[in-house]
Coordinates of C-alpha atoms and ligand atoms in Angstrom, one line a residue:
Chain A
M1 CA 52.6 -13.5 143.4
L2 CA 54.7 -15.8 141.3
N3 CA 55.5 -14.2 138.0
R4 CA 54.9 -17.3 135.8
V5 CA 52.8 -17.7 132.6
V6 CA 49.9 -19.9 133.6
V7 CA 47.6 -21.4 131.1
G8 CA 45.3 -24.4 131.2
A9 CA 42.0 -23.3 132.5
H10 CA 39.7 -25.8 130.8
Y11 CA 36.9 -23.6 129.6
G12 CA 38.2 -22.7 126.2
L13 CA 36.0 -25.2 124.3
K14 CA 32.9 -24.5 126.4
D15 CA 33.1 -20.8 125.7
W16 CA 33.8 -21.2 122.0
L17 CA 30.9 -23.5 121.6
A18 CA 28.6 -21.2 123.6
Q19 CA 29.6 -18.3 121.4
R20 CA 28.5 -20.2 118.3
I21 CA 25.3 -21.5 119.7
T22 CA 24.2 -18.2 121.2
A23 CA 25.0 -16.6 117.8
L24 CA 22.6 -19.1 116.2
V25 CA 19.8 -18.3 118.6
M26 CA 20.2 -14.6 118.0
M27 CA 20.2 -15.1 114.3
L28 CA 17.0 -17.1 114.4
Y29 CA 15.3 -14.6 116.7
T30 CA 16.3 -11.7 114.5
L31 CA 14.8 -13.5 111.5
F32 CA 11.6 -14.3 113.5
I33 CA 11.2 -10.6 114.5
A34 CA 11.9 -9.5 110.9
V35 CA 9.2 -11.8 109.6
A36 CA 6.8 -10.5 112.3
V37 CA 7.4 -6.9 111.4
L38 CA 7.0 -7.5 107.7
G39 CA 3.9 -9.4 108.6
G40 CA 2.3 -6.4 110.1
V41 CA 3.4 -6.1 113.7
H42 CA 4.1 -2.4 114.1
D43 CA 2.0 -0.6 116.8
F44 CA 1.8 -1.2 120.5
E45 CA -1.3 -3.4 120.3
S46 CA 0.1 -5.7 117.8
W47 CA 3.4 -6.0 119.7
R48 CA 1.5 -6.8 122.8
G49 CA -0.5 -9.4 120.9
L50 CA 2.7 -11.0 119.7
M51 CA 4.3 -11.0 123.1
A52 CA 1.2 -12.6 124.7
H53 CA 2.1 -15.9 123.2
G54 CA 4.0 -18.2 125.6
F55 CA 6.3 -19.3 122.8
V56 CA 7.3 -15.8 121.9
R57 CA 8.0 -15.0 125.6
F58 CA 10.1 -18.2 125.8
F59 CA 12.0 -17.3 122.6
S60 CA 12.5 -13.7 123.7
F61 CA 13.9 -14.8 127.1
L62 CA 16.3 -17.2 125.2
F63 CA 17.4 -14.4 123.0
I64 CA 18.2 -12.0 125.9
V65 CA 20.1 -14.7 127.7
S66 CA 22.0 -15.6 124.5
L67 CA 22.8 -11.9 123.8
C68 CA 24.2 -11.4 127.3
W69 CA 26.1 -14.6 127.3
H70 CA 27.6 -13.9 123.9
A71 CA 28.5 -10.4 124.9
W72 CA 30.1 -11.7 128.1
I73 CA 32.5 -14.0 126.2
G74 CA 33.3 -11.3 123.6
V75 CA 33.9 -8.5 126.0
R76 CA 35.9 -10.7 128.4
D77 CA 38.0 -11.8 125.4
I78 CA 38.8 -8.1 124.8
W79 CA 39.8 -7.6 128.4
M80 CA 42.0 -10.7 128.2
D81 CA 43.8 -9.4 125.1
Y82 CA 44.4 -5.9 126.2
I83 CA 44.3 -5.6 130.0
K84 CA 47.3 -7.4 131.5
P85 CA 47.3 -6.4 135.2
V86 CA 45.3 -9.2 137.0
G87 CA 43.6 -6.9 139.5
I88 CA 42.2 -4.4 136.9
R89 CA 41.2 -7.3 134.7
L90 CA 39.3 -9.0 137.5
A91 CA 37.5 -5.8 138.3
L92 CA 36.6 -5.3 134.7
H93 CA 35.4 -8.9 134.4
S94 CA 33.2 -8.5 137.4
L95 CA 31.8 -5.2 136.3
T96 CA 31.0 -6.6 132.9
A97 CA 29.3 -9.7 134.4
L98 CA 27.2 -7.6 136.8
A99 CA 26.2 -5.1 134.1
L100 CA 25.1 -7.9 131.8
V101 CA 23.1 -9.7 134.5
G102 CA 21.4 -6.4 135.3
Y103 CA 20.6 -5.7 131.7
A104 CA 19.2 -9.2 131.2
G105 CA 16.9 -8.8 134.2
W106 CA 15.8 -5.4 133.1
A107 CA 15.1 -6.5 129.5
I108 CA 13.1 -9.5 130.6
Q109 CA 11.0 -7.3 132.9
V110 CA 10.3 -4.9 130.1
I111 CA 9.2 -7.5 127.7
W112 CA 7.1 -9.4 130.2
R113 CA 5.3 -6.3 131.2
L114 CA 3.9 -5.9 127.7
Chain B
M1 CA 73.9 -7.6 80.5
T2 CA 70.9 -5.4 81.4
T3 CA 71.1 -3.9 84.8
R4 CA 68.5 -1.9 86.7
T5 CA 68.6 0.0 90.0
L6 CA 66.4 -1.0 92.9
Q7 CA 65.5 1.5 95.6
F8 CA 65.3 0.1 99.1
N9 CA 63.9 1.6 102.3
I10 CA 65.2 -0.6 105.1
Y11 CA 64.6 -0.8 108.8
R12 CA 67.9 -0.3 110.7
Y13 CA 68.5 -0.8 114.4
D14 CA 71.7 -1.6 116.2
P15 CA 70.9 -1.5 119.9
D16 CA 74.5 -0.8 120.8
Q17 CA 74.6 2.4 118.7
D18 CA 71.1 3.6 117.9
K19 CA 68.8 5.2 120.4
K20 CA 65.9 4.1 118.2
P21 CA 65.2 2.4 114.9
W22 CA 65.6 4.4 111.7
M23 CA 64.8 3.8 108.0
Q24 CA 67.6 3.8 105.5
D25 CA 67.2 4.7 101.9
I26 CA 69.7 2.8 99.8
A27 CA 69.9 1.8 96.1
V28 CA 71.5 -1.2 94.5
E29 CA 72.3 -2.3 90.9
V30 CA 71.0 -5.7 90.0
D31 CA 71.4 -7.6 86.7
S32 CA 69.3 -10.2 85.0
T33 CA 70.8 -13.1 86.9
D34 CA 69.4 -11.6 90.1
R35 CA 65.9 -13.1 90.3
K36 CA 64.9 -13.0 93.9
L37 CA 64.8 -10.4 96.6
L38 CA 67.5 -12.3 98.5
D39 CA 69.9 -11.8 95.5
A40 CA 69.4 -8.1 95.8
L41 CA 69.9 -8.2 99.5
V42 CA 73.2 -10.0 99.1
K43 CA 74.4 -7.2 96.8
L44 CA 73.2 -4.7 99.3
K45 CA 75.2 -6.3 101.9
A46 CA 78.3 -6.0 99.7
K47 CA 77.6 -2.3 99.5
D48 CA 76.9 -1.7 103.2
D49 CA 78.2 -4.6 105.2
A50 CA 76.6 -3.4 108.4
I51 CA 73.1 -4.5 107.2
A52 CA 72.1 -7.6 109.1
F53 CA 69.7 -10.3 108.0
R54 CA 69.6 -14.1 108.2
R55 CA 69.7 -16.4 105.3
S56 CA 71.0 -19.9 104.6
C57 CA 69.5 -22.2 102.0
R58 CA 68.4 -19.5 99.5
E59 CA 65.6 -21.8 98.2
G60 CA 62.7 -21.7 100.7
V61 CA 63.7 -24.6 102.8
C62 CA 65.5 -23.3 106.0
G63 CA 63.0 -20.6 106.9
S64 CA 65.7 -18.1 108.0
D65 CA 65.1 -15.1 105.8
A66 CA 61.6 -14.3 106.7
M67 CA 60.9 -10.6 106.8
N68 CA 58.2 -8.0 106.3
I69 CA 58.3 -7.1 102.6
N70 CA 56.3 -4.0 101.6
G71 CA 54.0 -4.7 104.6
K72 CA 53.6 -8.4 104.0
N73 CA 55.6 -11.2 105.6
G74 CA 57.5 -13.5 103.3
L75 CA 60.8 -15.2 102.5
A76 CA 63.3 -13.0 100.6
C77 CA 64.5 -16.0 98.7
L78 CA 61.1 -16.9 97.4
T79 CA 60.1 -13.3 96.5
D80 CA 60.5 -12.5 92.8
L81 CA 62.1 -9.2 92.1
S82 CA 59.8 -8.8 89.1
V83 CA 56.7 -8.4 91.4
F84 CA 58.0 -5.0 92.6
P85 CA 56.6 -2.0 90.7
A86 CA 59.3 0.2 89.2
G87 CA 59.9 3.6 90.8
K88 CA 58.7 2.7 94.3
P89 CA 61.2 1.8 97.0
I90 CA 61.0 -1.7 98.4
V91 CA 60.3 -1.4 102.1
L92 CA 61.9 -4.1 104.3
R93 CA 61.2 -4.4 108.0
P94 CA 61.8 -7.2 110.5
L95 CA 58.9 -9.6 111.3
P96 CA 56.4 -7.7 113.4
G97 CA 55.7 -8.4 117.0
L98 CA 59.0 -10.0 118.0
P99 CA 62.0 -8.3 119.7
V100 CA 64.5 -7.0 117.2
I101 CA 68.1 -8.2 117.8
R102 CA 69.5 -6.1 114.9
D103 CA 68.1 -4.7 111.6
L104 CA 66.0 -7.5 110.0
I105 CA 67.0 -10.1 112.6
V106 CA 64.4 -10.9 115.3
D107 CA 64.5 -12.9 118.4
M108 CA 62.5 -16.1 117.7
T109 CA 62.7 -17.5 121.2
Q110 CA 59.0 -17.0 122.0
F111 CA 58.0 -18.5 118.7
F112 CA 60.0 -21.7 119.3
K113 CA 58.9 -21.9 122.9
Q114 CA 55.4 -22.2 121.7
Y115 CA 56.4 -24.7 119.1
H116 CA 58.1 -26.9 121.8
S117 CA 55.0 -26.6 124.0
I118 CA 53.0 -28.8 121.7
T119 CA 55.5 -31.7 122.0
P120 CA 56.5 -31.7 118.3
Y121 CA 57.5 -35.3 118.1
L122 CA 55.8 -38.6 117.8
I123 CA 54.7 -40.2 121.0
N124 CA 54.2 -44.0 120.8
N125 CA 55.1 -46.2 123.8
E126 CA 54.9 -49.5 121.9
P127 CA 58.3 -51.1 121.1
P128 CA 59.3 -49.9 117.6
P129 CA 59.0 -52.6 114.9
E130 CA 62.2 -53.8 113.3
R131 CA 62.0 -51.3 110.4
E132 CA 59.4 -48.6 110.7
R133 CA 55.9 -47.8 111.8
L134 CA 53.8 -48.2 108.8
Q135 CA 50.8 -46.2 107.7
S136 CA 48.2 -46.8 105.0
P137 CA 48.5 -44.4 102.0
E138 CA 45.2 -42.7 103.1
D139 CA 46.5 -42.2 106.7
R140 CA 49.7 -40.7 105.3
E141 CA 47.7 -38.4 103.1
E142 CA 46.3 -36.7 106.2
L143 CA 49.7 -35.3 106.9
D144 CA 49.9 -33.4 103.6
G145 CA 49.8 -29.7 104.1
L146 CA 51.0 -30.1 107.6
Y147 CA 54.5 -31.6 107.6
E148 CA 55.8 -29.1 105.0
C149 CA 56.1 -26.2 107.5
I150 CA 59.6 -24.8 107.7
L151 CA 59.0 -22.8 110.9
C152 CA 59.8 -19.5 109.2
G153 CA 57.5 -17.6 111.5
C154 CA 55.7 -15.6 108.8
C155 CA 52.3 -16.8 109.9
S156 CA 52.6 -16.3 113.7
T157 CA 54.1 -12.9 113.4
A158 CA 51.2 -11.8 111.1
C159 CA 48.6 -13.0 113.6
P160 CA 47.1 -10.3 115.9
S161 CA 46.3 -12.9 118.5
F162 CA 49.9 -13.8 118.6
W163 CA 51.0 -10.2 118.9
W164 CA 48.8 -9.7 122.0
N165 CA 49.5 -13.0 123.7
P166 CA 52.8 -14.5 122.4
D167 CA 53.4 -16.1 125.8
K168 CA 50.0 -17.8 126.0
F169 CA 48.7 -18.3 122.5
V170 CA 50.5 -21.1 120.6
G171 CA 50.1 -19.3 117.3
P172 CA 49.4 -20.7 113.8
A173 CA 52.8 -22.3 113.2
G174 CA 52.6 -24.2 116.6
L175 CA 49.0 -25.2 116.1
L176 CA 49.7 -26.5 112.6
A177 CA 52.4 -28.6 114.1
A178 CA 50.1 -29.7 116.9
Y179 CA 47.6 -30.9 114.4
R180 CA 50.3 -32.6 112.4
F181 CA 50.8 -35.0 115.4
I182 CA 47.1 -35.2 116.3
A183 CA 46.4 -36.3 112.7
D184 CA 49.2 -38.9 112.8
T185 CA 47.8 -42.4 113.2
R186 CA 51.1 -43.6 114.7
D187 CA 50.8 -41.1 117.6
Q188 CA 49.2 -42.3 120.8
A189 CA 48.9 -39.1 122.7
T190 CA 45.9 -37.6 120.9
S191 CA 43.9 -37.0 124.1
A192 CA 46.8 -35.5 126.0
R193 CA 47.5 -33.2 123.0
L194 CA 43.9 -32.0 123.0
D195 CA 44.0 -31.4 126.7
N196 CA 47.1 -29.3 126.2
L197 CA 45.1 -27.0 123.9
E198 CA 41.7 -26.8 125.6
D199 CA 42.1 -23.6 127.4
P200 CA 40.9 -20.1 126.6
Y201 CA 44.4 -19.0 125.3
R202 CA 46.5 -21.7 123.7
L203 CA 44.1 -22.5 120.9
F204 CA 41.0 -20.5 121.3
R205 CA 42.7 -17.1 121.0
C206 CA 42.5 -17.8 117.3
H207 CA 39.5 -15.9 115.9
T208 CA 39.9 -17.1 112.3
I209 CA 41.3 -13.8 111.1
M210 CA 43.3 -15.9 108.5
N211 CA 46.3 -13.6 108.3
C212 CA 48.4 -16.7 108.7
V213 CA 47.0 -18.3 105.5
D214 CA 47.7 -15.1 103.6
A215 CA 51.3 -14.9 105.0
C216 CA 52.5 -18.5 104.6
P217 CA 55.2 -18.6 101.8
R218 CA 54.7 -22.4 101.5
G219 CA 51.0 -22.0 100.8
L220 CA 50.0 -23.9 104.0
N221 CA 46.7 -23.3 105.8
P222 CA 47.0 -23.1 109.6
T223 CA 43.4 -21.9 109.9
L224 CA 42.1 -25.1 108.4
A225 CA 44.2 -27.2 110.8
I226 CA 43.0 -25.0 113.8
G227 CA 39.4 -25.6 112.7
K228 CA 40.0 -29.4 112.6
I229 CA 41.5 -29.3 116.2
K230 CA 38.4 -27.4 117.3
A231 CA 36.1 -29.9 115.6
M232 CA 38.0 -32.8 117.3
L233 CA 37.6 -31.1 120.7
V234 CA 33.8 -30.8 120.1
Q235 CA 33.7 -34.4 119.0
R236 CA 35.5 -35.5 122.1
A237 CA 33.2 -33.4 124.4
I238 CA 29.8 -34.6 123.1
Ligands
SF4_1 S1 43.4 -17.6 111.7 FE1 43.9 -17.7 113.8 S2 46.0 -18.2 113.9 FE2 45.6 -17.5 111.8 S3 46.1 -15.3 111.8 FE3 44.0 -15.6 112.4 S4 43.9 -15.6 114.6 FE4 46.0 -16.0 114.0
SF4_2 S1 53.0 -22.5 108.5 FE1 53.9 -21.4 106.7 S2 54.3 -19.4 107.5 FE2 53.9 -20.6 109.2 S3 55.9 -21.2 110.0 FE3 55.2 -22.8 108.6 S4 56.0 -22.4 106.6 FE4 56.2 -20.5 107.8
FES3 S1 67.2 -18.6 102.8 FE1 66.3 -20.5 103.5 S2 64.2 -20.1 103.3 FE2 65.1 -18.3 102.4

């Protein structure tokens, strides 16, 4: 391969914005859960009652997607900073993406089973 | 005239002779007319003329005597000798993250490459008016805090993002200069300039660590300029 410094992939802004928006979603969801816990949600039955609401399911789904998306950008940034060989980096990127997709699916399944 | 002795601990490396860098302990007498660190360095050089460092203007204008002073980047000519606590040696090292040519002299090629990559000149294809392109006082004010940069490199070499990706991340000095032309109402290449920065490395490797602001001996704020470029990219995209 040509050994030249290549830059100019046009997704810098998109990722940066996504990182901020997903952070906002996570913050709101954390607040929501904190309020719910303070408001008396503590045992299995009350959690199940909370999760029965369509809105809560929607919000939880949004939270999990945000978490994984946020983690994807952050972890990939770390690989981009410290792992220079293209092959290893590509492998790490792929593993990270697959792991996060797997986690997201699993988490959603857990919550929707409640 | 009162004199006092200053202790120094200086990074020395001559690639032709030394296998690896070493730290030299050396003391020098200064008198009350020696106000700045650069004055002491000049005296040091008289004592051991093998010590290599750059300097020129000796008044914070040329940007050549940037170095790492007690762990912080700064200009020797703007650093008061009175700030150093007595009894502790002053530790001088070259700017971090750049290849060392010799002692306190670093190779700034990478730094200037990044500076050139943002086309640091006005682009305006209209025929120039007879005298000059005018700006309103308000438009001109936008350039305050941007044009004063002397390209000393203190900021970029204090930035971890620049250490990891000096070939791809423009760095705070280059980005400050980029915004200087983006903010200039006489420039016509705004969109091309934004395109040039809209990738995951060139601008967005900045994670707002703000080391650059802390390091700048001219009191400039590259982080603020970087934030404004990001805001403009968002504004353009939506
Ligand atoms: S704010 Fe950005 S440019 Fe400045 S030191 Fe931090 S990462 Fe580097
Ligand atoms: S912004 Fe400040 S520290 Fe950076 S190169 Fe310019 S004058 Fe030096
Ligand atoms: S000698 Fe010119 S900036 Fe210090």
